[in-house]
């Protein structure tokens, strides 16, 4: 426990520093870290405690409470944002140390705030390398798997990408940073609507949302240079291969969600009339839901 006297002393110091910064800002010497500081520029602090140099004594109690509140929240510049940045950097550094991921993909992971896509979870969970619940019995993949799958797409920034399974929208946001345009299909309207709202709030404008059957893809906007499937069908649905452009790449987990045999992450390349498939490794994903 922190002694009460120490808390009061710290509060007075922070309030004095805040008032000093704000008075300096009026003189044009120092810009206030946050606008709320300006309202308190009339207050001063002396060795006897907190008091106001302008208002009558009867307001002292109210002012004191207000100043202590201000001291508690501080005049720091968006400390929570700094915390999320540090958590994100730590997450990406851990991924980079373990997997040979392209720098462009790592940069996108550093820029997209994962905590905005799982707002009900603590910050430590949001940036942990693990799947997270997103509602409707669904989960979002762990960041390292998102990095691996995105890396496997070999994006250059010019591609039109089809994503099957919008989920929380986090993977969608990563794709949007790395490609020209993203078309994302989600079977659950509630998830699609929530993801759209999150991406709108982040200013993402190169994503088109569709509620529908992921097994059927998005024939209206085909062909696509890249296709990413974020849940596991037993086999790659033929319509998705049909909608893949010549020279395109498709990445998907396939197989039943059982321990044996394990699901596989596969990459398919389409060149002319030839379809080449390679296995990238064992994985475990929730099944891709069909329309019933």
GROMACS .gro file of N, CA and C in nm, residues 160-163 169 171-177 179-185 195-196 199-200 203-210:
model
   93
  160UNK      N    1  -0.590  -0.748  -5.543
  160UNK     CA    2  -0.728  -0.755  -5.495
  160UNK      C    3  -0.739  -0.887  -5.420
  161UNK      N    4  -0.778  -0.878  -5.292
  161UNK     CA    5  -0.775  -0.995  -5.204
  161UNK      C    6  -0.917  -1.034  -5.163
  162UNK      N    7  -0.946  -1.162  -5.168
  162UNK     CA    8  -1.070  -1.217  -5.115
  162UNK      C    9  -1.039  -1.283  -4.981
  163UNK      N   10  -1.108  -1.239  -4.877
  163UNK     CA   11  -1.093  -1.300  -4.745
  163UNK      C   12  -1.222  -1.374  -4.712
  169UNK      N   13  -1.233  -0.872  -3.779
  169UNK     CA   14  -1.186  -0.767  -3.869
  169UNK      C   15  -1.038  -0.738  -3.855
  171UNK      N   16  -0.766  -0.945  -3.901
  171UNK     CA   17  -0.694  -0.992  -4.019
  171UNK      C   18  -0.728  -0.907  -4.141
  172UNK      N   19  -0.853  -0.866  -4.150
  172UNK     CA   20  -0.897  -0.780  -4.261
  172UNK      C   21  -0.817  -0.650  -4.264
  173UNK      N   22  -0.798  -0.591  -4.146
  173UNK     CA   23  -0.723  -0.465  -4.137
  173UNK      C   24  -0.577  -0.483  -4.180
  174UNK      N   25  -0.519  -0.597  -4.144
  174UNK     CA   26  -0.381  -0.627  -4.187
  174UNK      C   27  -0.375  -0.637  -4.339
  175UNK      N   28  -0.470  -0.708  -4.397
  175UNK     CA   29  -0.474  -0.723  -4.543
  175UNK      C   30  -0.494  -0.588  -4.611
  176UNK      N   31  -0.578  -0.504  -4.552
  176UNK     CA   32  -0.606  -0.373  -4.612
  176UNK      C   33  -0.482  -0.287  -4.619
  177UNK      N   34  -0.392  -0.303  -4.523
  177UNK     CA   35  -0.267  -0.225  -4.525
  177UNK      C   36  -0.169  -0.275  -4.630
  179UNK      N   37  -0.254  -0.450  -4.931
  179UNK     CA   38  -0.307  -0.478  -5.064
  179UNK      C   39  -0.387  -0.359  -5.116
  180UNK      N   40  -0.427  -0.367  -5.241
  180UNK     CA   41  -0.501  -0.256  -5.302
  180UNK      C   42  -0.646  -0.254  -5.254
  181UNK      N   43  -0.710  -0.371  -5.249
  181UNK     CA   44  -0.851  -0.377  -5.211
  181UNK      C   45  -0.881  -0.514  -5.152
  182UNK      N   46  -0.966  -0.516  -5.049
  182UNK     CA   47  -1.003  -0.640  -4.982
  182UNK      C   48  -1.154  -0.660  -4.993
  183UNK      N   49  -1.193  -0.781  -5.031
  183UNK     CA   50  -1.334  -0.821  -5.033
  183UNK      C   51  -1.348  -0.931  -4.928
  184UNK      N   52  -1.424  -0.905  -4.823
  184UNK     CA   53  -1.430  -0.999  -4.713
  184UNK      C   54  -1.572  -1.052  -4.695
  185UNK      N   55  -1.582  -1.183  -4.676
  185UNK     CA   56  -1.711  -1.251  -4.666
  185UNK      C   57  -1.723  -1.314  -4.528
  195UNK      N   58  -1.723  -0.577  -3.735
  195UNK     CA   59  -1.594  -0.556  -3.801
  195UNK      C   60  -1.598  -0.432  -3.889
  196UNK      N   61  -1.708  -0.411  -3.959
  196UNK     CA   62  -1.721  -0.292  -4.043
  196UNK      C   63  -1.711  -0.165  -3.958
  199UNK      N   64  -1.342  -0.105  -3.850
  199UNK     CA   65  -1.256  -0.057  -3.959
  199UNK      C   66  -1.294   0.084  -4.001
  200UNK      N   67  -1.423   0.116  -3.997
  200UNK     CA   68  -1.465   0.253  -4.026
  200UNK      C   69  -1.405   0.349  -3.924
  203UNK      N   70  -1.059   0.436  -3.998
  203UNK     CA   71  -1.035   0.505  -4.124
  203UNK      C   72  -0.996   0.415  -4.239
  204UNK      N   73  -1.025   0.286  -4.229
  204UNK     CA   74  -0.992   0.192  -4.337
  204UNK      C   75  -1.100   0.203  -4.444
  205UNK      N   76  -1.060   0.231  -4.567
  205UNK     CA   77  -1.157   0.260  -4.673
  205UNK      C   78  -1.147   0.165  -4.793
  206UNK      N   79  -1.056   0.071  -4.792
  206UNK     CA   80  -1.038  -0.016  -4.909
  206UNK      C   81  -1.088  -0.158  -4.884
  207UNK      N   82  -1.195  -0.170  -4.804
  207UNK     CA   83  -1.253  -0.301  -4.773
  207UNK      C   84  -1.400  -0.301  -4.811
  208UNK      N   85  -1.444  -0.408  -4.878
  208UNK     CA   86  -1.586  -0.428  -4.908
  208UNK      C   87  -1.636  -0.549  -4.831
  209UNK      N   88  -1.747  -0.532  -4.763
  209UNK     CA   89  -1.801  -0.637  -4.676
  209UNK      C   90  -1.917  -0.708  -4.744
  210UNK      N   91  -1.925  -0.836  -4.718
  210UNK     CA   92  -2.035  -0.916  -4.772
  210UNK      C   93  -2.075  -1.019  -4.667
   0.00000   0.00000   0.00000
